[in-house]
mmCIF file of C-alpha atoms in Angstrom:
data_model
loop_
_atom_site.group_PDB
_atom_site.id
_atom_site.type_symbol
_atom_site.label_atom_id
_atom_site.label_comp_id
_atom_site.label_asym_id
_atom_site.label_seq_id
_atom_site.Cartn_x
_atom_site.Cartn_y
_atom_site.Cartn_z
ATOM 1 C CA MET Z 15 19.437 -6.999 -4.819
ATOM 2 C CA SER Z 16 15.778 -7.956 -5.170
ATOM 3 C CA LEU Z 17 12.970 -5.860 -5.926
ATOM 4 C CA PHE Z 18 11.231 -7.482 -2.933
ATOM 5 C CA GLY Z 19 11.246 -6.726 0.789
ATOM 6 C CA PRO Z 20 9.521 -7.095 4.239
ATOM 7 C CA HIS Z 21 7.434 -5.123 6.445
ATOM 8 C CA ILE Z 22 9.478 -4.115 9.150
ATOM 9 C CA ASP Z 23 8.203 -2.525 12.679
ATOM 10 C CA PRO Z 24 9.721 0.275 14.208
ATOM 11 C CA PRO Z 25 12.279 1.294 15.633
ATOM 12 C CA LEU Z 26 13.719 2.765 12.473
ATOM 13 C CA ALA Z 27 17.014 2.774 13.201
ATOM 14 C CA ALA Z 28 17.128 -0.932 13.362
ATOM 15 C CA ILE Z 29 16.046 -0.853 9.526
ATOM 16 C CA PRO Z 30 18.996 -0.820 7.540
ATOM 17 C CA ALA Z 31 20.545 -3.691 9.648
ATOM 18 C CA ARG Z 32 17.690 -6.375 9.272
ATOM 19 C CA LEU Z 33 17.719 -5.532 5.631
ATOM 20 C CA ARG Z 34 21.117 -6.158 4.815
ATOM 21 C CA GLU Z 35 21.013 -9.415 7.046
ATOM 22 C CA ALA Z 36 17.915 -10.233 4.394
ATOM 23 C CA ASP Z 37 19.651 -9.151 1.194
ATOM 24 C CA CYS Z 38 16.756 -6.560 0.681
ATOM 25 C CA THR Z 39 16.564 -2.670 -0.217
ATOM 26 C CA VAL Z 40 12.928 -2.829 -0.117
ATOM 27 C CA PHE Z 41 10.865 -2.360 2.835
ATOM 28 C CA GLN Z 42 7.701 -1.075 4.393
ATOM 29 C CA THR Z 43 7.131 0.123 8.240
ATOM 30 C CA THR Z 44 5.202 2.522 10.323
ATOM 31 C CA LEU Z 45 5.415 5.916 11.953
ATOM 32 C CA ARG Z 46 2.927 5.644 14.410
ATOM 33 C CA ASN Z 47 0.569 3.045 16.329
ATOM 34 C CA PRO Z 48 -1.370 1.271 13.462
ATOM 35 C CA VAL Z 49 -4.699 1.814 15.365
ATOM 36 C CA ARG Z 50 -4.339 5.046 16.463
ATOM 37 C CA LEU Z 51 -4.760 8.501 14.773
ATOM 38 C CA SER Z 52 -2.744 10.028 17.476
ATOM 39 C CA LYS Z 53 1.071 10.647 17.483
ATOM 40 C CA GLU Z 54 1.391 7.460 19.837
ATOM 41 C CA GLY Z 55 4.328 5.593 18.838
ATOM 42 C CA ALA Z 56 6.085 8.103 16.455
ATOM 43 C CA PRO Z 57 9.826 7.790 16.056
ATOM 44 C CA THR Z 58 11.939 9.950 18.458
ATOM 45 C CA ALA Z 59 14.231 12.621 16.634
ATOM 46 C CA GLU Z 60 17.022 10.211 17.758
ATOM 47 C CA ASP Z 61 15.717 7.387 16.216
ATOM 48 C CA GLN Z 62 15.220 9.520 12.929
ATOM 49 C CA GLN Z 63 18.753 10.679 12.903
ATOM 50 C CA ALA Z 64 19.919 7.122 13.408
ATOM 51 C CA PHE Z 65 18.053 5.721 10.436
ATOM 52 C CA ARG Z 66 19.136 8.288 8.171
ATOM 53 C CA ASP Z 67 22.675 7.692 9.152
ATOM 54 C CA ALA Z 68 22.507 3.973 8.732
ATOM 55 C CA ALA Z 69 20.604 3.862 5.689
ATOM 56 C CA SER Z 70 22.975 6.364 4.199
ATOM 57 C CA GLY Z 71 24.942 3.183 2.808
ATOM 58 C CA PHE Z 72 22.207 1.880 0.645
ATOM 59 C CA ALA Z 73 22.251 3.182 -3.117
ATOM 60 C CA ASP Z 74 18.887 2.204 -4.006
ATOM 61 C CA LEU Z 75 16.933 2.008 -0.768
ATOM 62 C CA PHE Z 76 13.112 2.046 -1.405
ATOM 63 C CA GLY Z 77 11.106 2.321 1.468
ATOM 64 C CA ILE Z 78 7.227 3.298 2.025
ATOM 65 C CA VAL Z 79 5.089 3.837 5.594
ATOM 66 C CA HIS Z 80 1.883 2.162 6.097
ATOM 67 C CA ALA Z 81 -0.643 5.058 7.751
ATOM 68 C CA SER Z 82 -2.971 4.104 10.317
ATOM 69 C CA LEU Z 83 -5.085 1.182 9.396
ATOM 70 C CA ILE Z 84 -8.334 3.377 11.086
ATOM 71 C CA THR Z 85 -7.142 6.089 8.473
ATOM 72 C CA ASN Z 86 -10.953 6.819 7.040
ATOM 73 C CA LEU Z 87 -11.218 9.935 4.686
ATOM 74 C CA ALA Z 88 -14.591 9.201 3.956
ATOM 75 C CA SER Z 89 -16.036 9.162 7.704
ATOM 76 C CA PRO Z 90 -19.062 11.025 8.192
ATOM 77 C CA ASP Z 91 -17.817 11.873 11.806
ATOM 78 C CA PRO Z 92 -15.448 14.974 11.315
ATOM 79 C CA ARG Z 93 -13.214 13.736 14.436
ATOM 80 C CA ILE Z 94 -12.117 10.698 12.158
ATOM 81 C CA ARG Z 95 -12.320 12.274 9.040
ATOM 82 C CA ASN Z 96 -10.394 15.140 10.211
ATOM 83 C CA GLY Z 97 -7.887 13.357 12.193
ATOM 84 C CA SER Z 98 -6.968 10.907 9.430
ATOM 85 C CA ALA Z 99 -6.488 14.131 7.140
ATOM 86 C CA GLY Z 100 -4.156 15.551 9.233
ATOM 87 C CA ALA Z 101 -2.255 11.801 10.227
ATOM 88 C CA LEU Z 102 -1.822 11.027 6.463
ATOM 89 C CA ALA Z 103 -0.395 14.492 5.677
ATOM 90 C CA ALA Z 104 2.150 14.442 8.990
ATOM 91 C CA ASP Z 105 3.269 11.023 8.232
ATOM 92 C CA ALA Z 106 3.739 11.762 4.524
ATOM 93 C CA ASN Z 107 5.811 14.934 5.505
ATOM 94 C CA LEU Z 108 8.105 12.608 7.966
ATOM 95 C CA ALA Z 109 8.132 10.085 5.347
ATOM 96 C CA ALA Z 110 10.056 12.398 2.996
ATOM 97 C CA SER Z 111 12.117 14.011 5.351
ATOM 98 C CA LEU Z 112 13.140 10.344 6.026
ATOM 99 C CA GLY Z 113 13.951 9.706 2.389
ATOM 100 C CA LEU Z 114 11.242 6.966 1.875
ATOM 101 C CA LYS Z 115 8.835 7.340 -0.907
ATOM 102 C CA GLY Z 116 5.388 7.543 0.520
ATOM 103 C CA VAL Z 117 2.623 6.539 2.935
ATOM 104 C CA CYS Z 118 -0.191 4.280 1.640
ATOM 105 C CA PHE Z 119 -3.313 4.376 3.328
ATOM 106 C CA HIS Z 120 -7.071 2.750 2.425
ATOM 107 C CA VAL Z 121 -9.482 4.624 0.742
ATOM 108 C CA GLY Z 122 -12.282 4.780 3.189
ATOM 109 C CA TYR Z 123 -15.372 3.375 3.991
ATOM 110 C CA GLU Z 124 -19.107 3.551 2.372
ATOM 111 C CA LYS Z 125 -20.944 3.619 5.899
ATOM 112 C CA GLY Z 126 -22.681 6.609 6.938
ATOM 113 C CA HIS Z 127 -23.155 7.626 3.108
ATOM 114 C CA GLU Z 128 -26.520 6.893 1.032
ATOM 115 C CA ARG Z 129 -24.450 6.279 -1.825
ATOM 116 C CA ARG Z 130 -21.099 4.476 -2.719
ATOM 117 C CA ALA Z 131 -20.410 7.074 -5.038
ATOM 118 C CA SER Z 132 -20.849 9.720 -2.406
ATOM 119 C CA ALA Z 133 -18.300 7.859 -0.191
ATOM 120 C CA HIS Z 134 -15.457 8.037 -2.816
ATOM 121 C CA GLU Z 135 -16.498 11.687 -3.094
ATOM 122 C CA ALA Z 136 -15.940 12.670 0.247
ATOM 123 C CA ALA Z 137 -12.720 10.719 0.332
ATOM 124 C CA ALA Z 138 -11.440 12.581 -2.605
ATOM 125 C CA TYR Z 139 -12.704 15.800 -1.407
ATOM 126 C CA LYS Z 140 -10.498 15.162 1.757
ATOM 127 C CA LEU Z 141 -7.535 14.030 -0.012
ATOM 128 C CA SER Z 142 -7.388 17.430 -2.054
ATOM 129 C CA SER Z 143 -6.734 18.755 1.397
ATOM 130 C CA VAL Z 144 -4.474 16.299 2.220
ATOM 131 C CA LEU Z 145 -2.354 16.962 -1.073
ATOM 132 C CA GLU Z 146 -2.253 20.501 -0.074
ATOM 133 C CA ARG Z 147 -0.583 20.089 3.134
ATOM 134 C CA LEU Z 148 2.428 18.259 1.633
ATOM 135 C CA GLU Z 149 5.794 19.562 1.599
ATOM 136 C CA PRO Z 150 8.201 18.951 -0.946
ATOM 137 C CA GLY Z 151 8.812 15.504 -2.069
ATOM 138 C CA ALA Z 152 5.856 14.102 0.259
ATOM 139 C CA ARG Z 153 3.870 11.785 -1.585
ATOM 140 C CA VAL Z 154 0.567 9.639 -0.243
ATOM 141 C CA LEU Z 155 -0.702 6.383 -2.085
ATOM 142 C CA LEU Z 156 -4.013 4.871 -2.344
ATOM 143 C CA GLU Z 157 -4.345 1.142 -1.574
ATOM 144 C CA ASN Z 158 -6.951 -0.706 -2.503
ATOM 145 C CA GLY Z 159 -9.728 -2.335 0.186
ATOM 146 C CA ALA Z 160 -11.250 -5.573 0.617
ATOM 147 C CA GLU Z 161 -13.666 -6.040 3.154
ATOM 148 C CA GLY Z 162 -17.189 -4.988 3.744
ATOM 149 C CA SER Z 163 -17.814 -1.451 2.916
ATOM 150 C CA GLU Z 164 -14.563 -0.665 2.478
ATOM 151 C CA LEU Z 165 -13.629 1.982 -0.907
ATOM 152 C CA GLY Z 166 -11.172 1.207 -3.958
ATOM 153 C CA GLN Z 167 -12.366 -2.211 -3.933
ATOM 154 C CA THR Z 168 -11.750 -2.020 -7.663
ATOM 155 C CA ILE Z 169 -9.285 -0.489 -10.343
ATOM 156 C CA GLN Z 170 -12.082 1.660 -11.586
ATOM 157 C CA GLU Z 171 -12.899 2.903 -7.990
ATOM 158 C CA LEU Z 172 -9.230 3.644 -7.387
ATOM 159 C CA ALA Z 173 -9.224 5.461 -10.858
ATOM 160 C CA GLU Z 174 -12.320 7.885 -9.545
ATOM 161 C CA VAL Z 175 -10.404 9.041 -6.544
ATOM 162 C CA VAL Z 176 -7.061 9.774 -8.233
ATOM 163 C CA HIS Z 177 -8.841 11.545 -11.069
ATOM 164 C CA ALA Z 178 -11.366 13.657 -8.728
ATOM 165 C CA VAL Z 179 -8.028 15.362 -7.356
ATOM 166 C CA GLU Z 180 -6.528 15.886 -10.416
ATOM 167 C CA SER Z 181 -3.239 15.649 -8.709
ATOM 168 C CA SER Z 182 0.463 14.536 -10.322
ATOM 169 C CA PRO Z 183 2.105 11.103 -9.548
ATOM 170 C CA ALA Z 184 4.314 13.604 -8.107
ATOM 171 C CA LYS Z 185 2.344 14.075 -4.987
ATOM 172 C CA LEU Z 186 -0.202 10.863 -5.590
ATOM 173 C CA GLY Z 187 0.361 7.045 -6.173
ATOM 174 C CA ILE Z 188 -1.446 3.944 -5.951
ATOM 175 C CA VAL Z 189 -0.530 0.710 -4.127
ATOM 176 C CA ILE Z 190 -2.070 -2.550 -5.238
ATOM 177 C CA ASP Z 191 -2.499 -5.264 -2.976
ATOM 178 C CA THR Z 192 -3.086 -8.179 -4.855
ATOM 179 C CA CYS Z 193 -5.023 -10.429 -1.675
ATOM 180 C CA HIS Z 194 -7.438 -7.386 -1.556
ATOM 181 C CA LEU Z 195 -7.838 -7.471 -5.232
ATOM 182 C CA HIS Z 196 -8.534 -11.173 -5.445
ATOM 183 C CA VAL Z 197 -10.615 -11.713 -2.673
ATOM 184 C CA ALA Z 198 -12.743 -8.612 -3.472
ATOM 185 C CA GLY Z 199 -13.379 -10.359 -6.889
ATOM 186 C CA PHE Z 200 -10.614 -10.002 -9.208
ATOM 187 C CA ASP Z 201 -9.371 -13.347 -10.036
ATOM 188 C CA LEU Z 202 -5.669 -13.461 -10.212
ATOM 189 C CA ALA Z 203 -5.495 -16.980 -10.039
ATOM 190 C CA ALA Z 204 -6.943 -17.505 -13.658
ATOM 191 C CA GLU Z 205 -4.006 -17.648 -16.374
ATOM 192 C CA ASP Z 206 -5.327 -14.366 -17.798
ATOM 193 C CA GLY Z 207 -5.806 -12.583 -14.393
ATOM 194 C CA PRO Z 208 -2.512 -10.709 -14.461
ATOM 195 C CA ALA Z 209 -2.667 -9.758 -18.254
ATOM 196 C CA ARG Z 210 -6.292 -8.134 -17.616
ATOM 197 C CA LEU Z 211 -5.325 -6.443 -14.248
ATOM 198 C CA ALA Z 212 -2.399 -4.780 -16.435
ATOM 199 C CA ALA Z 213 -5.122 -4.031 -18.864
ATOM 200 C CA GLU Z 214 -7.508 -2.400 -16.630
ATOM 201 C CA ILE Z 215 -4.611 -0.266 -15.000
ATOM 202 C CA GLU Z 216 -3.585 1.108 -18.233
ATOM 203 C CA ALA Z 217 -7.140 1.891 -19.303
ATOM 204 C CA ALA Z 218 -8.203 3.646 -16.409
ATOM 205 C CA GLY Z 219 -5.027 6.076 -16.955
ATOM 206 C CA LEU Z 220 -3.377 4.515 -13.328
ATOM 207 C CA GLY Z 221 0.170 3.596 -14.904
ATOM 208 C CA PRO Z 222 1.991 6.402 -14.007
ATOM 209 C CA TYR Z 223 0.717 6.539 -10.403
ATOM 210 C CA LEU Z 224 1.584 2.665 -9.869
ATOM 211 C CA THR Z 225 4.081 3.299 -7.159
ATOM 212 C CA ALA Z 226 4.678 -0.349 -4.741
ATOM 213 C CA LEU Z 227 2.533 -3.736 -4.725
ATOM 214 C CA HIS Z 228 1.583 -5.663 -1.546
ATOM 215 C CA LEU Z 229 2.444 -9.013 -2.765
ATOM 216 C CA ASN Z 230 -0.038 -11.034 -0.711
ATOM 217 C CA ASP Z 231 -1.269 -14.630 -1.463
ATOM 218 C CA ALA Z 232 -4.955 -15.148 -0.290
ATOM 219 C CA GLN Z 233 -5.989 -17.408 2.681
ATOM 220 C CA SER Z 234 -9.483 -17.189 1.285
ATOM 221 C CA ALA Z 235 -11.378 -17.435 -1.992
ATOM 222 C CA CYS Z 236 -11.565 -15.302 -5.019
ATOM 223 C CA GLY Z 237 -14.883 -12.835 -4.012
ATOM 224 C CA SER Z 238 -14.723 -14.008 -0.458
ATOM 225 C CA LYS Z 239 -14.346 -10.499 0.871
ATOM 226 C CA ARG Z 240 -11.822 -12.009 3.302
ATOM 227 C CA ASP Z 241 -8.555 -10.131 4.284
ATOM 228 C CA ARG Z 242 -6.285 -12.837 5.164
ATOM 229 C CA HIS Z 243 -2.899 -12.979 3.735
ATOM 230 C CA ALA Z 244 -0.832 -15.842 2.814
ATOM 231 C CA PRO Z 245 2.544 -16.004 1.720
ATOM 232 C CA PRO Z 246 3.185 -16.148 -1.949
ATOM 233 C CA GLY Z 247 2.385 -19.768 -3.211
ATOM 234 C CA GLU Z 248 0.743 -20.969 -0.283
ATOM 235 C CA GLY Z 249 -3.020 -19.521 -1.268
ATOM 236 C CA THR Z 250 -5.400 -19.150 -3.670
ATOM 237 C CA ILE Z 251 -3.725 -17.026 -5.998
ATOM 238 C CA GLY Z 252 -0.507 -19.070 -6.228
ATOM 239 C CA GLU Z 253 1.057 -18.607 -9.449
ATOM 240 C CA GLY Z 254 -0.801 -15.510 -10.303
ATOM 241 C CA LEU Z 255 1.627 -13.937 -8.361
ATOM 242 C CA ARG Z 256 4.444 -15.105 -10.537
ATOM 243 C CA ARG Z 257 3.073 -13.977 -13.669
ATOM 244 C CA LEU Z 258 1.823 -10.871 -12.772
ATOM 245 C CA ILE Z 259 5.544 -9.774 -11.696
ATOM 246 C CA ARG Z 260 6.750 -10.674 -14.942
ATOM 247 C CA LEU Z 261 4.440 -8.499 -16.960
ATOM 248 C CA PRO Z 262 6.141 -5.204 -18.182
ATOM 249 C CA LEU Z 263 3.948 -3.079 -16.229
ATOM 250 C CA PHE Z 264 4.819 -4.698 -13.069
ATOM 251 C CA ALA Z 265 8.113 -5.897 -13.147
ATOM 252 C CA PRO Z 266 9.820 -2.748 -12.108
ATOM 253 C CA ILE Z 267 7.557 -2.044 -9.400
ATOM 254 C CA PRO Z 268 8.971 -2.914 -5.782
ATOM 255 C CA GLY Z 269 6.824 -5.489 -4.002
ATOM 256 C CA ILE Z 270 6.146 -5.443 -0.105
ATOM 257 C CA LEU Z 271 5.376 -8.954 1.529
ATOM 258 C CA GLU Z 272 3.223 -8.367 4.230
ATOM 259 C CA ILE Z 273 3.796 -11.735 6.026
ATOM 260 C CA SER Z 274 5.748 -13.023 8.819
ATOM 261 C CA ALA Z 275 9.740 -12.194 9.033
ATOM 262 C CA GLY Z 276 10.917 -15.610 9.012
ATOM 263 C CA ARG Z 277 8.800 -16.606 5.950
ATOM 264 C CA VAL Z 278 9.745 -13.616 3.478
ATOM 265 C CA ALA Z 279 12.884 -15.658 2.385
ATOM 266 C CA ALA Z 280 11.115 -18.443 1.236
ATOM 267 C CA ALA Z 281 8.384 -16.100 -0.495
ATOM 268 C CA ILE Z 282 11.392 -14.396 -2.337
ATOM 269 C CA GLY Z 283 12.795 -17.560 -3.637
ATOM 270 C CA TYR Z 284 8.863 -18.509 -4.761
ATOM 271 C CA LEU Z 285 8.279 -15.382 -6.473
ATOM 272 C CA THR Z 286 11.697 -15.458 -8.334
ATOM 273 C CA ALA Z 287 11.611 -19.037 -9.582
ATOM 274 C CA GLU Z 288 10.411 -19.646 -12.730
ATOM 275 C CA VAL Z 289 6.733 -20.125 -13.293
ATOM 276 C CA SER Z 290 5.181 -23.926 -14.277
ATOM 277 C CA ALA Z 291 4.197 -24.246 -17.386
#
């Protein structure tokens, strides 16, 4: 089985069959409407149990959840800040009950803060309260941002938040989105780009926290701050993705392909092909 797989929208009960069709054991899904913090779109108890039953036949299933896209733990608005924390903790606890590995979320935004550092501090403070609400086995996963005033756009910024909360990898992890990193200014298309990324992650003490990759190519140029995914091999990163997944740090890490379902098979074929000389 491949270490790569697609994002699959609910219902949860249909996911195992779709994975078998694609010959995959890796996936990402959602547990609520992705543009709401409310429980809108949450899976029913029947859908949850049907997923558990259908997934029981997999020996090595790896699934994560993507939190609401409007999650913002650094928001100056307490309704958004507290709503984000509540939704994130609830999704993480539900994900654990389903046997999934965690819930990834974007750190938040600088907007409303005088300094970027204070925005990261605010996000870390609220993240600490999320971690306190997690049930055994539940995890939350920081994902790097890319556009505008998004936080966590560099490895160092992710490290600041991770180390500020002083949590173990048992509760907290990171997901590296390759498109986000590239368009935020880290050139993954450069021949030494993937190796430099691995070195930065290790130097920042984030190796034990690395849980998954969003293996997206980028439609836009390095440093453009435009988060537009492309299938692997069809964007501005190109073979940088194949170099990356062959490095020791990244080789065992599951990769999610956040592209249209019809292009996943070709993308996996590209990733597993040999790198050009």
